[in-house]
PDB file of C-alpha atoms in Angstrom:
ATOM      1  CA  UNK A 672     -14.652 -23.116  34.342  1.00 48.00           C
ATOM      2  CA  UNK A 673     -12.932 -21.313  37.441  1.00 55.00           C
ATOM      3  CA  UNK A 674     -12.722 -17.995  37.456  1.00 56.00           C
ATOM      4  CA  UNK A 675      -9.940 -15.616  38.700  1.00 57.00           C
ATOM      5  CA  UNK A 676     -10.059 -14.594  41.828  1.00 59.00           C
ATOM      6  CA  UNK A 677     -12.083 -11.316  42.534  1.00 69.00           C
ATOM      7  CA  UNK A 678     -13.325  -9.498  45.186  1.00 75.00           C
ATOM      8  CA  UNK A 679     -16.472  -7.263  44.918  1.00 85.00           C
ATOM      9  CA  UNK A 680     -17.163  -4.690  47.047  1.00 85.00           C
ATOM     10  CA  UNK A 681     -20.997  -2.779  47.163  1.00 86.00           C
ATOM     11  CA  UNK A 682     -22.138  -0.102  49.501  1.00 81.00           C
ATOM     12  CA  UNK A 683     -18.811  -0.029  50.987  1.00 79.00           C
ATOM     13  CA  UNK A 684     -19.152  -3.848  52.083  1.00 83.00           C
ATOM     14  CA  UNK A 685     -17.226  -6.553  50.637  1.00 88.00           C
ATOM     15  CA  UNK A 686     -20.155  -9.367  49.289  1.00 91.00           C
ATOM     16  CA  UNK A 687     -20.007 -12.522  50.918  1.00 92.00           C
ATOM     17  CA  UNK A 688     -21.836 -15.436  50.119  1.00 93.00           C
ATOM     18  CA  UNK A 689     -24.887 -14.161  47.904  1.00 96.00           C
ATOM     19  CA  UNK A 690     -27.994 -15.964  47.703  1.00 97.00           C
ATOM     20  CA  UNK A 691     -29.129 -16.742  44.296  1.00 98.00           C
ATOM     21  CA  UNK A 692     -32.908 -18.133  44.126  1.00 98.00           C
ATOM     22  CA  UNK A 693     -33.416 -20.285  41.328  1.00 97.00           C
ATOM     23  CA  UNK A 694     -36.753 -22.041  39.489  1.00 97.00           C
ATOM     24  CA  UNK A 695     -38.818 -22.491  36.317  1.00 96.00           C
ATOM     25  CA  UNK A 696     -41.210 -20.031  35.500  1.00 95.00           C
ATOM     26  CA  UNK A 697     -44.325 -20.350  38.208  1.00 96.00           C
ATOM     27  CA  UNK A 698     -42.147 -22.839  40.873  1.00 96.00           C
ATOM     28  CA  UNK A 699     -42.406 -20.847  43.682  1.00 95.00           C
ATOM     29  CA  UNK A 700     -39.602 -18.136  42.944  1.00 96.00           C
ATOM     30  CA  UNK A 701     -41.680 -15.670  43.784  1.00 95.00           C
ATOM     31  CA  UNK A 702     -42.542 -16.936  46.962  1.00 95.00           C
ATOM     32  CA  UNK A 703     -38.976 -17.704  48.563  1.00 96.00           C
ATOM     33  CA  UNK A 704     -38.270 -13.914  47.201  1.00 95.00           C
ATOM     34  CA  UNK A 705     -40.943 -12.430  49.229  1.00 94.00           C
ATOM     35  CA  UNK A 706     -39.850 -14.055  52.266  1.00 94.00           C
ATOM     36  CA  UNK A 707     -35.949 -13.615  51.875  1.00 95.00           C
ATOM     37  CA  UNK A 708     -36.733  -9.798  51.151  1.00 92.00           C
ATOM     38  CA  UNK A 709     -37.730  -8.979  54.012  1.00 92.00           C
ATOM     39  CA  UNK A 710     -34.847 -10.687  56.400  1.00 93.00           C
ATOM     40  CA  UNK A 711     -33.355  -8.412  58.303  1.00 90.00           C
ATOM     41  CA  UNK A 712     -29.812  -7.388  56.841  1.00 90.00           C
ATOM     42  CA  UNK A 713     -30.518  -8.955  53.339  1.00 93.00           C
ATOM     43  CA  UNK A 714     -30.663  -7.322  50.336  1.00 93.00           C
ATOM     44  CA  UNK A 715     -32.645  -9.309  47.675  1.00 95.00           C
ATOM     45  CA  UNK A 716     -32.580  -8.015  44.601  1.00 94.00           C
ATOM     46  CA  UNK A 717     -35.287  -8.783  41.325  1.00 95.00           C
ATOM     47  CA  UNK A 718     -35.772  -7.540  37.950  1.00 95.00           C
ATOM     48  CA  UNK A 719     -33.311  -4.733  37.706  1.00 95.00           C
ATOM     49  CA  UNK A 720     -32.357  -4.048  34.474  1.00 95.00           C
ATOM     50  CA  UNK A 721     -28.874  -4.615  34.371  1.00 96.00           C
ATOM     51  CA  UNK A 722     -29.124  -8.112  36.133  1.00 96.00           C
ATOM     52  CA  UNK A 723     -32.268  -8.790  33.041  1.00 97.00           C
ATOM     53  CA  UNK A 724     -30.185  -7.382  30.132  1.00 96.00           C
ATOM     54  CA  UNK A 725     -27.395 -10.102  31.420  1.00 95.00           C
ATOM     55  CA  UNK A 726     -29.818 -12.864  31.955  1.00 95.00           C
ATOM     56  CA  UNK A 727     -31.119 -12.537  28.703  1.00 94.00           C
ATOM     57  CA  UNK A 728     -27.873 -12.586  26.930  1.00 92.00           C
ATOM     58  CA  UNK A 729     -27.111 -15.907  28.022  1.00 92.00           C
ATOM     59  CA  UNK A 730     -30.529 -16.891  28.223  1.00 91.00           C
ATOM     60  CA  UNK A 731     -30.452 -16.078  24.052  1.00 89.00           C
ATOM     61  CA  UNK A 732     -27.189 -17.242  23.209  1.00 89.00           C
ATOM     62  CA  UNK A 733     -26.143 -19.871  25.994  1.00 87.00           C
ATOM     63  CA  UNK A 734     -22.652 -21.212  24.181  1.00 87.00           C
ATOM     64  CA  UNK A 735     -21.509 -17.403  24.889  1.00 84.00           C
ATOM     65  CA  UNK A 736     -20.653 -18.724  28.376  1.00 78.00           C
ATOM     66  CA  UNK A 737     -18.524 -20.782  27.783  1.00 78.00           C
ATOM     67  CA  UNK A 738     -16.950 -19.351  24.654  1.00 78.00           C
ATOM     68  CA  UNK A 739     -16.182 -15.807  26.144  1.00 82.00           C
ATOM     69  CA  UNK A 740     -16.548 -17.485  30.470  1.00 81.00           C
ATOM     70  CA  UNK A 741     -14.190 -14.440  31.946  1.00 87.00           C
ATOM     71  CA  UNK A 742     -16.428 -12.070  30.254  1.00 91.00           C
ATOM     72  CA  UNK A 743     -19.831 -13.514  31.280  1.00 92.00           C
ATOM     73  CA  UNK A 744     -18.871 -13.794  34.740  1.00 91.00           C
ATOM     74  CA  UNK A 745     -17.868 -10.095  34.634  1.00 91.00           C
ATOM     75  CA  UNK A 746     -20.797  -9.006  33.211  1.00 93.00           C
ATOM     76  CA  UNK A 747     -23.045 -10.977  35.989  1.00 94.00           C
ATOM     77  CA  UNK A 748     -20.792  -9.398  38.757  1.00 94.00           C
ATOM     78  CA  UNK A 749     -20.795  -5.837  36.895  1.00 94.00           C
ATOM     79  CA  UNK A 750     -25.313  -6.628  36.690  1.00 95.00           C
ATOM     80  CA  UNK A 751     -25.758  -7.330  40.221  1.00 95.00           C
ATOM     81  CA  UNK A 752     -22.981  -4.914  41.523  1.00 92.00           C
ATOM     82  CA  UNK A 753     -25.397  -2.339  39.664  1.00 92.00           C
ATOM     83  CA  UNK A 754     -28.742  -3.881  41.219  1.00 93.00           C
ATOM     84  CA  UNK A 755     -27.454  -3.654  44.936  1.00 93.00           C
ATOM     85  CA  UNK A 756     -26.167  -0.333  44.928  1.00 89.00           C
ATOM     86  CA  UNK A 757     -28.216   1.610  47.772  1.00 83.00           C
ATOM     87  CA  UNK A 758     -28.531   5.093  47.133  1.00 76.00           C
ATOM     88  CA  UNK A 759     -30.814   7.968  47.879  1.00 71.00           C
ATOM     89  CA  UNK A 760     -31.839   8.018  44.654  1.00 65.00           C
ATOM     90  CA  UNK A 761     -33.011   4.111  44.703  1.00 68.00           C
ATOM     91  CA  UNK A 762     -33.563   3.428  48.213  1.00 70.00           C
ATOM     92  CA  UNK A 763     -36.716   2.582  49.377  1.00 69.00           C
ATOM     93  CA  UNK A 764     -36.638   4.128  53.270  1.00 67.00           C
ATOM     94  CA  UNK A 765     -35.085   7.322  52.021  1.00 71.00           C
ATOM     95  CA  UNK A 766     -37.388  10.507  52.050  1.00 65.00           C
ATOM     96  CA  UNK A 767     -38.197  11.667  48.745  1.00 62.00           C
ATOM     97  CA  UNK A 768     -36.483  14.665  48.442  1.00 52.00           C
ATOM     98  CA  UNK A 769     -33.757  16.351  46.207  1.00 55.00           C
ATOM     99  CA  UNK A 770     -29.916  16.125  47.119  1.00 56.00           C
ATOM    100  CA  UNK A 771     -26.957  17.527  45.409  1.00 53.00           C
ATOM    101  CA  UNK A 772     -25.528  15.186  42.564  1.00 48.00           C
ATOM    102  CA  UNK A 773     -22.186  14.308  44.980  1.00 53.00           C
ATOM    103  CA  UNK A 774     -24.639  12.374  47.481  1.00 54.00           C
ATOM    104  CA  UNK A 775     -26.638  10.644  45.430  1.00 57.00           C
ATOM    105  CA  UNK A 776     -24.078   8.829  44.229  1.00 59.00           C
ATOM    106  CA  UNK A 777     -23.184   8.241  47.759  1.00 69.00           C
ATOM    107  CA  UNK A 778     -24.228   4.331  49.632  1.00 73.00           C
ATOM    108  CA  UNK A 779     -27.495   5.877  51.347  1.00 69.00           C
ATOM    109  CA  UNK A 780     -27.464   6.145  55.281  1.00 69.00           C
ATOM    110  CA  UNK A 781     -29.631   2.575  55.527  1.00 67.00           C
ATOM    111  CA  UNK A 782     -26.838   0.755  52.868  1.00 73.00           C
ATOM    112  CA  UNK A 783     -24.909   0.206  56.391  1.00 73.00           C
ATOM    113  CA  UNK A 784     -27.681  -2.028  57.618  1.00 78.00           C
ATOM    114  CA  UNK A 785     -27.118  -4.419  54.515  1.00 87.00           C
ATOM    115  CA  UNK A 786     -24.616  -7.729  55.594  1.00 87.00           C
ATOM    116  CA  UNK A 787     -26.052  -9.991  52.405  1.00 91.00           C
ATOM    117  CA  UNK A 788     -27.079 -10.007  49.291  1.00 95.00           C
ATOM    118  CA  UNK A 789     -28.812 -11.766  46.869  1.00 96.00           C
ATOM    119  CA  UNK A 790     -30.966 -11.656  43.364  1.00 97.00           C
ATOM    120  CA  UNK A 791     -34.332 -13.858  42.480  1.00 97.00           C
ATOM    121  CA  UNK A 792     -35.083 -12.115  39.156  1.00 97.00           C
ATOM    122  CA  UNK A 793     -36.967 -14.089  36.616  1.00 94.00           C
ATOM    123  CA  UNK A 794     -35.147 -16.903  34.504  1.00 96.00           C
ATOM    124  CA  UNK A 795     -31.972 -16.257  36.622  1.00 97.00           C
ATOM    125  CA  UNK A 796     -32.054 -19.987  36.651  1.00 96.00           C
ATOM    126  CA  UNK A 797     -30.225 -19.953  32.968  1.00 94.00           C
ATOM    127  CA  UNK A 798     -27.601 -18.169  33.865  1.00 94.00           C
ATOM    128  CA  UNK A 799     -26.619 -20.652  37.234  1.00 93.00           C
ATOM    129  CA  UNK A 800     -23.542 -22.477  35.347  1.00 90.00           C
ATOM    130  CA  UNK A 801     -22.128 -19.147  35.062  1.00 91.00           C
ATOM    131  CA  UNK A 802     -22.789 -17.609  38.501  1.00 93.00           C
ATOM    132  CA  UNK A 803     -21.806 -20.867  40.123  1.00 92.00           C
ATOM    133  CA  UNK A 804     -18.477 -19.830  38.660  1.00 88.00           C
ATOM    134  CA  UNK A 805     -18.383 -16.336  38.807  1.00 91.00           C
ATOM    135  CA  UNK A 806     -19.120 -16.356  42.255  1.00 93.00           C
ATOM    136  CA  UNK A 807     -17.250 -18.967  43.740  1.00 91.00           C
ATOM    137  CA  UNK A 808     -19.130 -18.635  47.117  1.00 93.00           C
ATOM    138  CA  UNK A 809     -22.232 -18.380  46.469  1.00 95.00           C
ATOM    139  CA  UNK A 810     -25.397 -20.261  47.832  1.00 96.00           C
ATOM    140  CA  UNK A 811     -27.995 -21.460  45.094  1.00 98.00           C
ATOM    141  CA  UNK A 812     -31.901 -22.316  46.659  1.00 98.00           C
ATOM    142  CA  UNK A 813     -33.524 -23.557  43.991  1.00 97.00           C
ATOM    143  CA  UNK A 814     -37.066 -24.841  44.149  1.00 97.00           C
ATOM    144  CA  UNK A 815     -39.126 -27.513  41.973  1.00 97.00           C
ATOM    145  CA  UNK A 816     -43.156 -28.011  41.037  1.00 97.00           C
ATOM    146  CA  UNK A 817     -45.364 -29.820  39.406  1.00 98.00           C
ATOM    147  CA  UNK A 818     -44.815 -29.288  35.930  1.00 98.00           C
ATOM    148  CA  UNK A 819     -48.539 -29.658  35.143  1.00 98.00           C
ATOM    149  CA  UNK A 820     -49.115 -26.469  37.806  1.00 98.00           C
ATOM    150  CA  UNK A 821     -46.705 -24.586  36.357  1.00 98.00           C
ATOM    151  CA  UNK A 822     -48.156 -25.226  32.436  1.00 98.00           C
ATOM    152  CA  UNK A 823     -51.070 -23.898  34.017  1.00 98.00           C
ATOM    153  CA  UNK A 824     -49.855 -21.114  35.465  1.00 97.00           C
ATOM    154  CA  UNK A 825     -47.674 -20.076  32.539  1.00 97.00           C
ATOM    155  CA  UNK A 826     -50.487 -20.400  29.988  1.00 98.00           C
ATOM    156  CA  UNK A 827     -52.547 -17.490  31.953  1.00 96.00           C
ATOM    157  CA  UNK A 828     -49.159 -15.811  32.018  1.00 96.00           C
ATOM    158  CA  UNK A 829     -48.987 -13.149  28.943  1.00 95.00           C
ATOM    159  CA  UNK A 830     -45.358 -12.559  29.493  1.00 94.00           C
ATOM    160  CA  UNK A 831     -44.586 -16.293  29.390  1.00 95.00           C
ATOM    161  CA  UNK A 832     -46.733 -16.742  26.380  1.00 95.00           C
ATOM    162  CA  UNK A 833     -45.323 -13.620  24.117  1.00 94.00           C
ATOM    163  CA  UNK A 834     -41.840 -15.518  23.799  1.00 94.00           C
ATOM    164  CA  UNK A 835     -43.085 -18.829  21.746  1.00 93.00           C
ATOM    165  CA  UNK A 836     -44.637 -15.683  19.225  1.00 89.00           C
ATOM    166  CA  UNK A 837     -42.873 -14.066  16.491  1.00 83.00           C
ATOM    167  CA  UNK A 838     -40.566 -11.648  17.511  1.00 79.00           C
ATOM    168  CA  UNK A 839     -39.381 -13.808  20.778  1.00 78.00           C
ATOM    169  CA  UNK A 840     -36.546 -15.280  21.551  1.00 82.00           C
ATOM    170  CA  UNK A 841     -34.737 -16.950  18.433  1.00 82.00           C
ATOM    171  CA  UNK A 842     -34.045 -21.217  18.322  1.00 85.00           C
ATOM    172  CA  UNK A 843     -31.922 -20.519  15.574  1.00 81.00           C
ATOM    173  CA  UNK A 844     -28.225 -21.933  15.624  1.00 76.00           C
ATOM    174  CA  UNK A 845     -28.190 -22.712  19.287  1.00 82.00           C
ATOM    175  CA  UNK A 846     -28.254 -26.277  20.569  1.00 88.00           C
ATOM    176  CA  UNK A 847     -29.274 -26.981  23.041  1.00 90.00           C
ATOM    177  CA  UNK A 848     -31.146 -23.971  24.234  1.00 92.00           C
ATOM    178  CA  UNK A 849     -32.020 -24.449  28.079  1.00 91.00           C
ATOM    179  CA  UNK A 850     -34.474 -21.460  28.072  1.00 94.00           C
ATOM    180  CA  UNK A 851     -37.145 -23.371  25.280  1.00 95.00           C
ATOM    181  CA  UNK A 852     -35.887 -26.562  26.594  1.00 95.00           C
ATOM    182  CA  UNK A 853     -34.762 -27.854  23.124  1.00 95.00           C
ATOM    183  CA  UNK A 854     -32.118 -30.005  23.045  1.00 93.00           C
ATOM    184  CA  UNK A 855     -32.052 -32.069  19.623  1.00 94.00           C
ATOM    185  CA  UNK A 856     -32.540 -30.917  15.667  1.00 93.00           C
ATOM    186  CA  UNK A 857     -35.984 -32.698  15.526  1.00 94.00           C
ATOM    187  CA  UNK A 858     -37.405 -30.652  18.670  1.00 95.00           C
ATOM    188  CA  UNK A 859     -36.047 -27.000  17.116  1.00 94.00           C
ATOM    189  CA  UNK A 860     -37.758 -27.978  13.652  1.00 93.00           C
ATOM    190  CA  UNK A 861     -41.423 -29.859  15.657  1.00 95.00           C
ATOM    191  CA  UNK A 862     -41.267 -26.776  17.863  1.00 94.00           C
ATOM    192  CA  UNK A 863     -43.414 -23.694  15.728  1.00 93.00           C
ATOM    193  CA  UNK A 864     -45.907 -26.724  15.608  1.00 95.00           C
ATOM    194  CA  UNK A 865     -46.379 -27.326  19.204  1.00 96.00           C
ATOM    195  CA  UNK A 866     -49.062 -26.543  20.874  1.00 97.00           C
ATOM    196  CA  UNK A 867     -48.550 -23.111  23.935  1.00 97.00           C
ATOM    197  CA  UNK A 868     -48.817 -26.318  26.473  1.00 98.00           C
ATOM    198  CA  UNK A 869     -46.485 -28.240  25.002  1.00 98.00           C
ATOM    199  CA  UNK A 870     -43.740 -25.296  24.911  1.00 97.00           C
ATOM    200  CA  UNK A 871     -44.416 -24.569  27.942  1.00 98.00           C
ATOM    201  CA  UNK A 872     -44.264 -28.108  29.124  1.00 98.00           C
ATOM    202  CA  UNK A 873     -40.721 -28.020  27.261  1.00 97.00           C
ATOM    203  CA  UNK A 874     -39.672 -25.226  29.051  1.00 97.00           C
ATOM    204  CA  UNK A 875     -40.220 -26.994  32.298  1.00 98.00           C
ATOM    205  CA  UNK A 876     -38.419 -29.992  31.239  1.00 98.00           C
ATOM    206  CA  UNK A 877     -35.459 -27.583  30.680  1.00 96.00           C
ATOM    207  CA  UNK A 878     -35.471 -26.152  33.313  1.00 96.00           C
ATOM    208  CA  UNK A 879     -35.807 -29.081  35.638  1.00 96.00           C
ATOM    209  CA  UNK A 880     -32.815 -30.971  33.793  1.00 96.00           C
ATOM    210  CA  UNK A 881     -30.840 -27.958  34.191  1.00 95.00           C
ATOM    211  CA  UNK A 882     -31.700 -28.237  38.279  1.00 95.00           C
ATOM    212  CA  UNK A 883     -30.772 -31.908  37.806  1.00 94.00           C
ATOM    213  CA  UNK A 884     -27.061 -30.917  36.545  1.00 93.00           C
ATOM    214  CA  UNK A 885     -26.538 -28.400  38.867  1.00 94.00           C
ATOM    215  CA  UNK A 886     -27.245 -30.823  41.840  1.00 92.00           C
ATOM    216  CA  UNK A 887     -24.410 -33.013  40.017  1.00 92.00           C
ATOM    217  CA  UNK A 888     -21.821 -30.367  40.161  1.00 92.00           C
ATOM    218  CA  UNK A 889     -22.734 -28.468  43.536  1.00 92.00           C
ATOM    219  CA  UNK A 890     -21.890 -29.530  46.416  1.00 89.00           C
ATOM    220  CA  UNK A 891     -24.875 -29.774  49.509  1.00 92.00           C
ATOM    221  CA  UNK A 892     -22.747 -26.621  50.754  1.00 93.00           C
ATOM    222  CA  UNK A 893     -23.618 -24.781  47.901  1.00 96.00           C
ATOM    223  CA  UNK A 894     -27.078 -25.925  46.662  1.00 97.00           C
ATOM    224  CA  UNK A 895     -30.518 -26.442  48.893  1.00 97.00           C
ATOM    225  CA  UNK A 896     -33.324 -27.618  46.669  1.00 96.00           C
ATOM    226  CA  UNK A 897     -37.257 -27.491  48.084  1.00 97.00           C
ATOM    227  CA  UNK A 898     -40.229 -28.563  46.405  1.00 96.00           C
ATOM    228  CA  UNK A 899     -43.038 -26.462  46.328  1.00 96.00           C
ATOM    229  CA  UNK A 900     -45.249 -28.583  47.761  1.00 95.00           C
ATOM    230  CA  UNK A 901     -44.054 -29.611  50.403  1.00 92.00           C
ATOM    231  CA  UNK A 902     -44.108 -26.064  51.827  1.00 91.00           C
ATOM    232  CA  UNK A 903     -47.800 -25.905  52.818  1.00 88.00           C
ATOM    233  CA  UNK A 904     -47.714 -26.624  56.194  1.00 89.00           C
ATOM    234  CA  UNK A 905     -44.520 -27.083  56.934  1.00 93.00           C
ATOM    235  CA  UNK A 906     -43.470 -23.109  57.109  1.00 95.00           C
ATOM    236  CA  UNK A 907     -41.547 -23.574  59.925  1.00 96.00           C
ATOM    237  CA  UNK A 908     -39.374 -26.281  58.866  1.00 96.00           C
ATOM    238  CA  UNK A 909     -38.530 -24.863  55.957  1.00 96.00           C
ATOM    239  CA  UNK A 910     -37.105 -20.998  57.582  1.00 96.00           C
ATOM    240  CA  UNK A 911     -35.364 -23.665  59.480  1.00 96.00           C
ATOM    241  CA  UNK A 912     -33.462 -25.062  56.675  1.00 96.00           C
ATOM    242  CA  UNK A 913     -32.772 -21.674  55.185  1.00 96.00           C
ATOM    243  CA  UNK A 914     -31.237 -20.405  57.855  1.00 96.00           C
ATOM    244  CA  UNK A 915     -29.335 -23.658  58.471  1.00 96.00           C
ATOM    245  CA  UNK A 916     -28.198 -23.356  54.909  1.00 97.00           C
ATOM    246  CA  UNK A 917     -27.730 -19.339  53.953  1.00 95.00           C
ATOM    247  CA  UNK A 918     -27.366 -18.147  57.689  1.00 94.00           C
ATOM    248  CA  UNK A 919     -30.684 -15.620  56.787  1.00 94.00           C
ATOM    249  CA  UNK A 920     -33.432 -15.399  59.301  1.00 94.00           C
ATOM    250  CA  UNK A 921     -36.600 -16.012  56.980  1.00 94.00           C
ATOM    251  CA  UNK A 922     -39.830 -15.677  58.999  1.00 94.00           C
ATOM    252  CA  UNK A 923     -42.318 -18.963  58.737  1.00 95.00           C
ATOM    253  CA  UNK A 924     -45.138 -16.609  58.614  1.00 94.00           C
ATOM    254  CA  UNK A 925     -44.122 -15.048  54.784  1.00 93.00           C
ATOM    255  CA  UNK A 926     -43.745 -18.507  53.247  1.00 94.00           C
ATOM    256  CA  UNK A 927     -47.474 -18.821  53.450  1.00 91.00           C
ATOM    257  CA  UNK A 928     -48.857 -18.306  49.975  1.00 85.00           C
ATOM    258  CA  UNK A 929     -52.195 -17.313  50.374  1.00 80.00           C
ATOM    259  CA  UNK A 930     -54.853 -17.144  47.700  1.00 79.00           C
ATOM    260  CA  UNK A 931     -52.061 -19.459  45.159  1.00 82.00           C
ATOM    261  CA  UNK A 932     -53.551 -22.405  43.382  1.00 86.00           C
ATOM    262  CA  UNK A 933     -53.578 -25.545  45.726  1.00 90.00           C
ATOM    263  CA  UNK A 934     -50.736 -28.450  43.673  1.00 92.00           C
ATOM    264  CA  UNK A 935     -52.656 -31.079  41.622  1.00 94.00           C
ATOM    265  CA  UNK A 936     -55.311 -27.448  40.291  1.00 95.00           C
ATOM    266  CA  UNK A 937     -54.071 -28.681  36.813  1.00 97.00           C
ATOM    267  CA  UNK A 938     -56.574 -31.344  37.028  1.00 96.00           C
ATOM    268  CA  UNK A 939     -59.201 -28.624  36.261  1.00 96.00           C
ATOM    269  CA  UNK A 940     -57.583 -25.835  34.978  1.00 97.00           C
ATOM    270  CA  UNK A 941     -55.664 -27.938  31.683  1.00 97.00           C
ATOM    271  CA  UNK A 942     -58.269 -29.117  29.227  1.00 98.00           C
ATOM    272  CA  UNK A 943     -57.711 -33.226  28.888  1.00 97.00           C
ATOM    273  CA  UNK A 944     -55.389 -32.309  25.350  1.00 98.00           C
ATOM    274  CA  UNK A 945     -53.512 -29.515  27.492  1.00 98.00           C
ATOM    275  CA  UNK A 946     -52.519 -32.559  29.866  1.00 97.00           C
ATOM    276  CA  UNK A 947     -51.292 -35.208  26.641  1.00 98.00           C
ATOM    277  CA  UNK A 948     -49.890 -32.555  25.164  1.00 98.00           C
ATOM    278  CA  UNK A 949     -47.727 -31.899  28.764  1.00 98.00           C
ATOM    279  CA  UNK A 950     -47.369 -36.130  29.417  1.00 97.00           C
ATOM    280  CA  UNK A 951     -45.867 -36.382  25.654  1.00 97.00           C
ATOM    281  CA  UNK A 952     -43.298 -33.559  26.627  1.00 97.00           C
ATOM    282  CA  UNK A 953     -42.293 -33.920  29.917  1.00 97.00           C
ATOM    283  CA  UNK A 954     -43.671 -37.606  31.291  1.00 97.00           C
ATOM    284  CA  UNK A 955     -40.100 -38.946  31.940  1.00 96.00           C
ATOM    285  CA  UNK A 956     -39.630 -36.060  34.201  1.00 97.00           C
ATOM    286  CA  UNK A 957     -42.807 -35.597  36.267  1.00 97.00           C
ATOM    287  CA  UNK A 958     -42.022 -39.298  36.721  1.00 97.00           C
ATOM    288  CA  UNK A 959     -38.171 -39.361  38.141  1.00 96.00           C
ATOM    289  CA  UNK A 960     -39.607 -36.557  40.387  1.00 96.00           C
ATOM    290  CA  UNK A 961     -42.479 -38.308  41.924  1.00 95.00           C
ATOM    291  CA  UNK A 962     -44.986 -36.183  40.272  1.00 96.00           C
ATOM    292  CA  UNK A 963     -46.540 -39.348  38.144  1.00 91.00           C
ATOM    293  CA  UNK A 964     -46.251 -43.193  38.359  1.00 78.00           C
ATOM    294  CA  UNK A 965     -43.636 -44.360  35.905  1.00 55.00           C
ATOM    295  CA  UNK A 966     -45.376 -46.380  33.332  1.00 45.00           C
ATOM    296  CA  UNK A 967     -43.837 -49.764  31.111  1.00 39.00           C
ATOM    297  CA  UNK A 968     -42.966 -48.017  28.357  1.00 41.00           C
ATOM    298  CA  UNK A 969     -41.335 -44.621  30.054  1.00 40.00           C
ATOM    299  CA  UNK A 970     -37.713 -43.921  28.991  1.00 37.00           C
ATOM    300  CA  UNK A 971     -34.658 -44.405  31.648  1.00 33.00           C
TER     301      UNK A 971
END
């Protein structure tokens, strides 16, 4: 739904463009933050509370965006308007020292160096139909991997884990529900019998579809997609294409990932059930992306 026009103004600086980094849980967000961080001029944000308290009210209750839209995008804007503030009090470079209460509400003297901004907190990915609207110029990089890596990854993940336990996030009277991935009646009442893999497998699928729609309604302008494997080794090409498509200067050098699992470490790392359980989930997927040959009997 398009939003009314607004104009938001941090530090001073009217925003322009933000740069929203988008993925499943263990895709490579992490990665893409680390090296957009620390472009010059670019203020990446991740985590802050206000942007996570947002997130996670859509992320619970996803047909709030489109049943209250002006109020959800507000809320996002209000999140990350909080998040890139640059104060004394927050900023990184500033000495550690006490100021009166007038100046640290003040922008900080480094705020001035800021001329972007962006976020790459965890799960931002379910909010993207609602930032794509509530900012109407931002730029969305989004990156995709191997589901069976990231089942891997997510299983020795304790904060990934603790939401399929009681107490999480609820299933109830939401359909469908991006962040668990469950999109019919029969997967909300099979899902307390799943198996962690197959969640988590489930939770890639969602995510994955949900990349699939945005790439439907954003335009090339708008949306950059890279696969996590297909960075190794081609550093270069990549901070190429970001800067090509979000106008940051990302150094090659901090795309490297060392010490990270090499793609296709699921093969040892997911017990042979781990793997069925992630093939009966999410096989149609891993296929239409390449990850897996389609078989006879795979769904179109």
């Amino acid at each position: 739904m398009k939003q009314p026009p607004y104009i938001l103004v941090v530090n001073g600086t009217k925003v322009r463009r933000p740069v929203f980094v988008l993925g499943a849980p263990h895709s490579g967000v992490g990665l893409l933050a680390r090296a957009l961080g620390r472009a010059p001029g670019l203020l990446l944000g991740s985590g802050h509370t206000a942007v996570m308290n947002a997130v996670y009210t859509v992320a619970r209750r996803p047909s709030v965006a489109e049943e209250r839209a002006s109020g959800t995008a507000a809320l996002l804007r209000d999140a990350f308007a909080e998040s890139w503030q640059l104060t004394p009090g927050n900023c990184e470079r500033c000495p550690d020292a006490r100021r009166p209460a007038r100046e640290t509400a003040e922008p900080c003297p480094h705020a001035s160096g800021t001329t972007a901004y962006g976020d790459a907190s965890p799960d931002l990915l379910y909010t993207a139909p609602v930032l794509a609207s509530a900012f109407g110029d931002a730029a969305f990089v989004q990156i995709i991997r191997d589901g069976r890596d990231v089942v891997a990854d997510m299983l020795d993940d304790e904060r990934e884990t603790a939401w399929f336990r009681p107490g999480g996030m609820s299933l109830d009277g939401e359909l469908p529900h991006p962040f668990f991935g469950v999109e019919t009646e029969e997967e909300r009442d099979r899902h307390p019998s799943l198996s962690e893999a197959a969640k988590c497998a489930m939770r890639w699928r969602g995510a994955v579809r949900l990349s699939a729609r945005l790439r439907s309604e954003l335009g090339t302008d708008r949306l950059m997609t890279l696969r996590y494997e297909d960075l190794g080794g081609r550093e270069v090409e990549t901070a190429e294409q970001l800067l090509a498509f979000t106008g940051i200067r990302v150094s090659a050098v901090e795309l490297v990932e060392a010490g990270a699992a090499p793609p296709g470490s699921h093969r040892t790392r997911l017990t042979a059930e781990q793997r069925a359980d992630v093939h009966a989930v999410a096989r149609t997927e891993l296929s239409r992306l390449g990850y897996t040959k389609r078989s006879a009997g795979a769904s179109r």
